[in-house]
Coordinates of C-alpha atoms in Angstrom, one line a residue:
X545 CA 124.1 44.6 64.1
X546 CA 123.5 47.6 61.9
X547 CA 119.9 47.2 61.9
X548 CA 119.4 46.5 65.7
X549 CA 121.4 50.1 66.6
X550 CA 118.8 52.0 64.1
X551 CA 115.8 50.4 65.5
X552 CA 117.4 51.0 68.8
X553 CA 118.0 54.5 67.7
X554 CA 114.1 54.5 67.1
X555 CA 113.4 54.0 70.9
X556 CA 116.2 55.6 72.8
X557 CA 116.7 59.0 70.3
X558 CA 112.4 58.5 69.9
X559 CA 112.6 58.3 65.8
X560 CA 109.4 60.6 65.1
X561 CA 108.1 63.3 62.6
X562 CA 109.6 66.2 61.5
X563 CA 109.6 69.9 63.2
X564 CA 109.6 72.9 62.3
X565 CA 112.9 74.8 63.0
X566 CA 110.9 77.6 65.2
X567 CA 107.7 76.6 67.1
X568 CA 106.1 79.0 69.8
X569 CA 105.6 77.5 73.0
X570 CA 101.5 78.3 72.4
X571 CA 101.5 76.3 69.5
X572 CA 103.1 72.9 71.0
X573 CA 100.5 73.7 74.3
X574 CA 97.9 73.1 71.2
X575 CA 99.3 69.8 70.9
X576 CA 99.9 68.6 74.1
X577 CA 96.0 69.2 75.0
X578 CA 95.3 65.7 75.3
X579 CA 98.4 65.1 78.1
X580 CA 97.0 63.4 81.1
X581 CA 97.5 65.9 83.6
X582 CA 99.2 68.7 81.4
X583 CA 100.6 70.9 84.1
X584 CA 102.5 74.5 83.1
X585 CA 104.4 75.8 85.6
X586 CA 105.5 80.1 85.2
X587 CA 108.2 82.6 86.6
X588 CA 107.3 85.6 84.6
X589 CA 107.8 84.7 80.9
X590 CA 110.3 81.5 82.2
X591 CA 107.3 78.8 81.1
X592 CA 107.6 74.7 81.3
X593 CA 104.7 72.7 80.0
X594 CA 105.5 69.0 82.1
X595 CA 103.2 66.1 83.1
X596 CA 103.5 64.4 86.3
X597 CA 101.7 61.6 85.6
X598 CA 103.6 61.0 82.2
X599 CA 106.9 59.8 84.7
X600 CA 107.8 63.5 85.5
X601 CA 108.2 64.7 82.0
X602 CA 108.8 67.9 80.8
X603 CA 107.6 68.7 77.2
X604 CA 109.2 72.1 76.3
X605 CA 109.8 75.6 78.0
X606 CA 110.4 78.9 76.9
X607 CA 112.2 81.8 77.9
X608 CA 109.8 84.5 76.6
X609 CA 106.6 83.6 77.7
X610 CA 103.9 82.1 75.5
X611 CA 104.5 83.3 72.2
X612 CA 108.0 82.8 72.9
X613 CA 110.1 79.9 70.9
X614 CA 109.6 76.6 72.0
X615 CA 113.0 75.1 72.5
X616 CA 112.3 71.3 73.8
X617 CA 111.9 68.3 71.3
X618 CA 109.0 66.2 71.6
X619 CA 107.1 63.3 69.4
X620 CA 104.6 65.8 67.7
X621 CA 103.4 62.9 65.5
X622 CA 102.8 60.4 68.6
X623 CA 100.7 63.4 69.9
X624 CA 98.5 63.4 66.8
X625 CA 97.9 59.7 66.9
X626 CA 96.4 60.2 70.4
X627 CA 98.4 56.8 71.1
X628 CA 101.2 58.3 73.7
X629 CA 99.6 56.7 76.9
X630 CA 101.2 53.5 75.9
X631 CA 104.0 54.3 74.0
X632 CA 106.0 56.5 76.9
X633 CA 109.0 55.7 75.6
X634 CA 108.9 56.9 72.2
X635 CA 107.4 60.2 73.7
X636 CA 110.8 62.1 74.0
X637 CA 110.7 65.5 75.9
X638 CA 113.0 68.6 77.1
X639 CA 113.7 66.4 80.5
X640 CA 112.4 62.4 80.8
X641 CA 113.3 59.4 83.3
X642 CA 115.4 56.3 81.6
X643 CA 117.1 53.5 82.8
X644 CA 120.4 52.1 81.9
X645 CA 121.7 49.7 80.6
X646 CA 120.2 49.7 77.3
X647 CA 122.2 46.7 75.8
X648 CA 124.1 43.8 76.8
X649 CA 124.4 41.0 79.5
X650 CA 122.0 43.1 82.1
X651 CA 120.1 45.0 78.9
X652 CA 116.4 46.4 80.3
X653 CA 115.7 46.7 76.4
X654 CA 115.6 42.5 75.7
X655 CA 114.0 39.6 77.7
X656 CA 116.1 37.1 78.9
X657 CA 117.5 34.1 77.0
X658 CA 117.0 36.0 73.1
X659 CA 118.9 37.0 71.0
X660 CA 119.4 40.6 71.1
X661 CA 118.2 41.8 67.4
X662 CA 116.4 44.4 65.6
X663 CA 113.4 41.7 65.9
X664 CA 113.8 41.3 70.0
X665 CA 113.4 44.5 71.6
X666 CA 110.9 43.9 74.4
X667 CA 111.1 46.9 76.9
X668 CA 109.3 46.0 80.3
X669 CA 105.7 47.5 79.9
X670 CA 106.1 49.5 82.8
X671 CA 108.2 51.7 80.9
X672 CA 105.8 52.2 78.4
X673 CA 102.8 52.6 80.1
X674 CA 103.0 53.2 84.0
X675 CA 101.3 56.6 84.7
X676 CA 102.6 58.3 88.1
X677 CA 100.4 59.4 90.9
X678 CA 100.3 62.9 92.7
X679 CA 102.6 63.0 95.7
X680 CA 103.4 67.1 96.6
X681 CA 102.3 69.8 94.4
X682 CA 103.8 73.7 94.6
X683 CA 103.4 76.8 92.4
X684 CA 106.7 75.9 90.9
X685 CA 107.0 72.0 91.5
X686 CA 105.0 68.8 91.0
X687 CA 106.2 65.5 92.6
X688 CA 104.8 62.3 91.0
X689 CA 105.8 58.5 91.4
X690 CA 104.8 54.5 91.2
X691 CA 105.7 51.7 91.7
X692 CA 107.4 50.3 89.1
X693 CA 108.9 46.9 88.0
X694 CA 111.8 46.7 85.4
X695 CA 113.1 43.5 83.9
X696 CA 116.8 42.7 82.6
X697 CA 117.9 40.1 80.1
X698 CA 119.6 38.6 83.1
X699 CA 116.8 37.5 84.3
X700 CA 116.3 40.1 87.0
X701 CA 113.4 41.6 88.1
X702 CA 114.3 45.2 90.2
X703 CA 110.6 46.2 91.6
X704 CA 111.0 49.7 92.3
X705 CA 109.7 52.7 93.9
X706 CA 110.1 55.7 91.3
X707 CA 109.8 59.6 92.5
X708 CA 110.2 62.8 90.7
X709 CA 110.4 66.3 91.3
X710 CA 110.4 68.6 88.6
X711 CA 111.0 72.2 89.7
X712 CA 110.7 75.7 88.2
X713 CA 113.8 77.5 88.9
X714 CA 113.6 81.8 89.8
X715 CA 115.9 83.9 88.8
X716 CA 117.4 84.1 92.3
X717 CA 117.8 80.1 91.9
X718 CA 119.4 80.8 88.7
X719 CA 121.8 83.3 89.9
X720 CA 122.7 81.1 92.6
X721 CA 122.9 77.6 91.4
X722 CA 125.7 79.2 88.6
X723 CA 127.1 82.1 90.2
X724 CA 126.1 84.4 87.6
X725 CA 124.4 87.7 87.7
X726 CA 121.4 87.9 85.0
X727 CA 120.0 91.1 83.9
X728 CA 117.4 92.8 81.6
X729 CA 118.7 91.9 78.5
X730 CA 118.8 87.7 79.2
X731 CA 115.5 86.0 79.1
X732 CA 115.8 82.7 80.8
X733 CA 114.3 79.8 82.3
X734 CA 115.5 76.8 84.1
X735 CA 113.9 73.8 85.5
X736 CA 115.4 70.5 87.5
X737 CA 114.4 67.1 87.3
X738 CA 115.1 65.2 90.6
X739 CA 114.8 61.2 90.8
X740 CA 114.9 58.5 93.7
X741 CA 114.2 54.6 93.0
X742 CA 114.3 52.8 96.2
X743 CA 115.4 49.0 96.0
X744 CA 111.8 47.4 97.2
X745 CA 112.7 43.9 96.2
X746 CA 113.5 41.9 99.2
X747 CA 117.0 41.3 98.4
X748 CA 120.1 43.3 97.6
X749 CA 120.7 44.4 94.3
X750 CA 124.0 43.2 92.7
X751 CA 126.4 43.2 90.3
X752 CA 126.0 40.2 89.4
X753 CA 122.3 40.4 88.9
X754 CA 122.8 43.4 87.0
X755 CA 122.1 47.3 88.4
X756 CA 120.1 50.2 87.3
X757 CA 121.1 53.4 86.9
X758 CA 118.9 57.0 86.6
X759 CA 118.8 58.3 82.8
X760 CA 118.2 61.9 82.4
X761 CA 117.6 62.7 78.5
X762 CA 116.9 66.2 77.4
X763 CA 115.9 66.8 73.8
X764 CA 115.8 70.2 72.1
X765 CA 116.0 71.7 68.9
X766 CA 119.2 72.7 67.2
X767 CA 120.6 75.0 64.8
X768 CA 123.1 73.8 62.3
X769 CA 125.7 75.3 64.1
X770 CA 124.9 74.6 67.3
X771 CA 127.9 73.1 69.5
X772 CA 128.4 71.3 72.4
X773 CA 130.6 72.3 75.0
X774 CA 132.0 69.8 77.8
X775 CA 134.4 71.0 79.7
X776 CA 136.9 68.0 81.6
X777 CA 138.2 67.9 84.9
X778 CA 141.5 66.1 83.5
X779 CA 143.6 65.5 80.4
X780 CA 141.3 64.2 77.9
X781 CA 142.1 62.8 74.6
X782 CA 138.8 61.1 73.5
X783 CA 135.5 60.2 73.9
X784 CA 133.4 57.2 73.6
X785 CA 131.9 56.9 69.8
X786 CA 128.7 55.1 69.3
X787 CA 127.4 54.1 66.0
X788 CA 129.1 56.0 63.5
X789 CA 132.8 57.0 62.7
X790 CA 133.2 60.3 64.5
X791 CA 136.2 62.9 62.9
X792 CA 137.2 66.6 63.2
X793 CA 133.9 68.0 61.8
X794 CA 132.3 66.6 64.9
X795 CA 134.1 66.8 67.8
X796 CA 137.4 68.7 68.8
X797 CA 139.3 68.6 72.0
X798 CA 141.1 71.9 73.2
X799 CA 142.6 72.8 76.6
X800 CA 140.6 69.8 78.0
X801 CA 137.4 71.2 76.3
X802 CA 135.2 68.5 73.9
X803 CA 133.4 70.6 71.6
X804 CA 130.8 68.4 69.4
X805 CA 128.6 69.9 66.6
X806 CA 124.9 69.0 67.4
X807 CA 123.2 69.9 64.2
X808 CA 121.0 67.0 64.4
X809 CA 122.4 66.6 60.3
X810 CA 124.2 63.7 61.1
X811 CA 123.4 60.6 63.2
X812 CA 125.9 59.9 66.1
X813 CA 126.5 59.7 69.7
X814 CA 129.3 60.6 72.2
X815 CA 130.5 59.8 76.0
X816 CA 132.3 61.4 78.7
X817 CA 134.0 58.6 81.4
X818 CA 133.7 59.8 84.6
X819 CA 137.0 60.2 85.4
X820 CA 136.4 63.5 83.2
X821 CA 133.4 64.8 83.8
X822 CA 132.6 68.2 85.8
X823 CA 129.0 68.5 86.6
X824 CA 128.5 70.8 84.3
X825 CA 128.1 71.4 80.5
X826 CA 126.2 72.9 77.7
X827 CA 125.9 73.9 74.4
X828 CA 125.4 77.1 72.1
X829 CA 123.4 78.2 69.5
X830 CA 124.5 81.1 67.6
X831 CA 121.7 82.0 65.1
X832 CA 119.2 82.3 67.8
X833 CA 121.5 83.4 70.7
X834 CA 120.8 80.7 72.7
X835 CA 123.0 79.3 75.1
X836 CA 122.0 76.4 77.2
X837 CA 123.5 74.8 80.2
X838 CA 123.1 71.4 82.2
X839 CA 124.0 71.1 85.9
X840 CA 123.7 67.5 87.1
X841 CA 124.1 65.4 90.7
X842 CA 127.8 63.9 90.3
X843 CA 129.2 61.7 92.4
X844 CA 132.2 60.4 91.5
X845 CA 131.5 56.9 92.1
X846 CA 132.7 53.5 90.6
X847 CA 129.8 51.8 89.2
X848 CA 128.8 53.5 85.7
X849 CA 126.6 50.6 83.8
X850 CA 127.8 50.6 80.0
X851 CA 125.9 50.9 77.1
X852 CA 128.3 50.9 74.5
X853 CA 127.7 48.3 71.8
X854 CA 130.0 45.6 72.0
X855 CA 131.3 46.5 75.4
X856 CA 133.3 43.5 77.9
X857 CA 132.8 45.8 81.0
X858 CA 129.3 46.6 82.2
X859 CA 130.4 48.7 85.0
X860 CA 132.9 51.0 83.1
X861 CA 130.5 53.1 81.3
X862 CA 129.7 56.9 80.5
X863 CA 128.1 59.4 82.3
X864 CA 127.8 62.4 80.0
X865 CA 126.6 61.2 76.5
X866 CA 125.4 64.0 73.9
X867 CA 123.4 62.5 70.6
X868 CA 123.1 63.9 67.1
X869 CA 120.2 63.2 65.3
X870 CA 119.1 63.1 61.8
X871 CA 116.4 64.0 59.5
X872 CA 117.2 61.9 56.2
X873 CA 114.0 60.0 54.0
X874 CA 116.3 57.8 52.4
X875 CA 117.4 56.2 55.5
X876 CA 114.3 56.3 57.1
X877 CA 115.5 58.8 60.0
X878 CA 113.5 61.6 61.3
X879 CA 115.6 63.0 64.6
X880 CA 115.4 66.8 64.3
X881 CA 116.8 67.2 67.6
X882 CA 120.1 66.7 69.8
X883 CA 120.3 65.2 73.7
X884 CA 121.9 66.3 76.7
X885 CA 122.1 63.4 78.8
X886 CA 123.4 62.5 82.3
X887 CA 123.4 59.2 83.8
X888 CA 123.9 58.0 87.8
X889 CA 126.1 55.4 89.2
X890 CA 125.0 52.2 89.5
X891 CA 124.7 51.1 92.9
X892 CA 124.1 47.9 95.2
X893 CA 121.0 48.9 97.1
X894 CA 119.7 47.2 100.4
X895 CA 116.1 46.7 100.1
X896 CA 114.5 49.7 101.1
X897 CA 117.2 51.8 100.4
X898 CA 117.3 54.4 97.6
X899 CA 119.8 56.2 95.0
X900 CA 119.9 60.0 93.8
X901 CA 120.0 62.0 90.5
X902 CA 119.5 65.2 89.4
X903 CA 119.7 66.9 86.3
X904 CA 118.9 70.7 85.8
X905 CA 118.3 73.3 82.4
X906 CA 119.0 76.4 82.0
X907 CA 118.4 78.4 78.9
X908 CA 119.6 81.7 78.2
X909 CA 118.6 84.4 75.0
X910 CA 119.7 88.2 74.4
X911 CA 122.4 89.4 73.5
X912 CA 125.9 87.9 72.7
X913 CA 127.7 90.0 75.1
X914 CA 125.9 89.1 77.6
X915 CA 125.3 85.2 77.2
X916 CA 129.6 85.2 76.7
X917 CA 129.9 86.4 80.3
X918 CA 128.1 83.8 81.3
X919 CA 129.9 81.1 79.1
X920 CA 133.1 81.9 80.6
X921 CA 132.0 82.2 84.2
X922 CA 130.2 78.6 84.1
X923 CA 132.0 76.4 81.2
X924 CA 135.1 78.7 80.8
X925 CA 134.6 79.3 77.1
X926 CA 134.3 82.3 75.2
X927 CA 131.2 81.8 72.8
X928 CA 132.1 85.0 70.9
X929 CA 135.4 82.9 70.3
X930 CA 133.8 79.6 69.5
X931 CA 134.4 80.0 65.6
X932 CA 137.9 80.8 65.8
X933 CA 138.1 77.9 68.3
X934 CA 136.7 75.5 66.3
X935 CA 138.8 76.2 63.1

């Protein structure tokens, strides 16, 4: 079991090379030159470099223009090799489509009737390889889709229609979409990732065949204090743990506030049930003044599918989960990065009906002050406090 989470670990957190700790957003345009359809979309110095064709993935962005720092994680290495157009998954990226479940009965990471192991992993090729076509293009937005079909080791073959929209956000959006008021001394950008897969089998989907849900994954670069905050919409006590044992230097729970360090110095993963979740959350990164926030289509609905190892209920699942990677040589782990990731429901869609989700960025630098306000209005947190809060 130990060996089929790492290598599992290698797809879903996209085990790659190392990265620097400060890349300009000019220097990772250098490596993104041979991108199919490289597209950068700019709002002043508010930059995101994002492919349609790649499944509607952003890359990076940056806040102060191109010279600025580059604060998305991508596979730098995979780059190199010139090999990404077939290995999509492994690609990474500040924003990327997934599909859930990753393990179990109704798995899309195993074929049916094997034995899930390190030495079974068999992701349906369309995930891996299916470039998206040009639907709507804007100054600030690109929509791209396909048809795709996705298997589960159920048996289950969901053929769907896949959009996305990925959107620059103004500063106007940004003032809007948070209720904040930005000002000269906050460079920012924000961008949104919007999904719909329609059901095009000719059949309903079902529980009992197994359901899909929309997996947003976000991967950018830490600090080693960098922390995670989740605020909860109810009394909570806990969170899911995944992979490794989880203790008060990683996560704290204050006031119905999960704080988890994301240092990407020690490999774990966390979830939020839904009966906690707000739809929104962040994190902060005090040696570069960076605060970041997520804003995210939440429903509220029943079906979450699970991909907790070891799990009896496949509907009872997360839908915040924040991992922590790992650079260590000795155990063969190269994750310099942390994920912010939001999943949809699960639901039982009529053929020719679609589902929803939509998960938005927003980063913020300048001055402490100034990025505190905004902390408290949108995740009710002091950052300037965050220390003494964490002690």
């Amino acid at each position: 079991m130990k060996t089929l989470i790492l290598t599992l670990l290698s797809l879903v957190a996209i085990g790659c090379n190392k990265q620097s700790a400060i890349t300009t957003f000019r220097e990772d345009l250098k490596l993104l030159e041979s991108v199919e359809d490289l597209t950068i979309l700019q709002d002043g110095d508010a930059m995101i470099a994002a492919s349609g064709a790649y499944q509607g993935r952003i890359f990076t962005s940056t806040t102060k223009g191109i010279n600025g720092r580059s604060l998305g994680y991508f596979n730098r290495g995979l780059m190199g090799k010139g090999s990404s157009l077939n290995n999509l998954t492994k690609l990474g990226g500040e924003g990327r489509m997934w599909f859930g479940p990753e393990i179990g009965k109704y798995a899309i990471f195993f074929a049916p009737n094997t034995p899930q192991n390190a030495h079974t992993i068999n992701v349906s090729p369309d995930l891996d390889t299916n470039l998206f076509k040009p639907i709507a293009k804007t100054k600030h937005s690109i929509t791209y889709g396909n048809r795709m079909t996705i298997r589960n080791a159920n048996s289950y073959h969901f053929i769907v229609d896949a959009k996305r929209k990925i959107s620059l956000k103004n500063k106007t959006n940004i003032e809007q979409e948070l209720n904040i008021q930005l000002n000269e001394h906050i460079s920012h950008v924000g961008f949104s990732a919007e999904t719909w897969i329609k059901n095009m089998n000719q059949e309903q989907w079902t529980k009992e065949n197994g359901l899909l849900s929309v997996w947003d994954i976000s991967c950018i670069l830490p600090t080693p204090l960098t922390t995670v905050i989740i605020p909860s919409q109810s009394n909570i006590d806990s969170v899911s743990n995944y992979f490794t044992p989880l203790n008060s230097t990683r996560v704290i729970i204050k006031d119905n506030i999960v704080y988890y360090k994301a240092d990407a110095a020690y490999m774990n993963k966390i979830g939020i049930q839904p009966e906690y979740c707000k739809n929104v959350f962040g994190s902060y990164s005090p040696e570069i003044n960076l605060l970041t926030i997520v804003k995210y289509h939440f429903t509220k609905d029943s079906l979450y599918v699970n991909s907790q190892w070891g799990h009896e209920k496949p509907y009872k699942g997360d839908v915040i989960n924040i991992f922590n990677g790992e650079v260590n040589e000795s155990l063969d782990r190269a994750w310099p990065f942390y994920e912010l990731e939001t999943s949809s429901s699960a639901k039982e869609l009529q053929p020719g009906e679609e589902m929803y989700h939509m998960h938005s960025i927003y980063h913020f630098e300048g001055d402490e002050g100034y990025l505190d306000n905004i902390a408290n209005q949108v995740l009710g947190v002091s950052i300037i406090k965050l220390s003494e809060i964490l002690k």
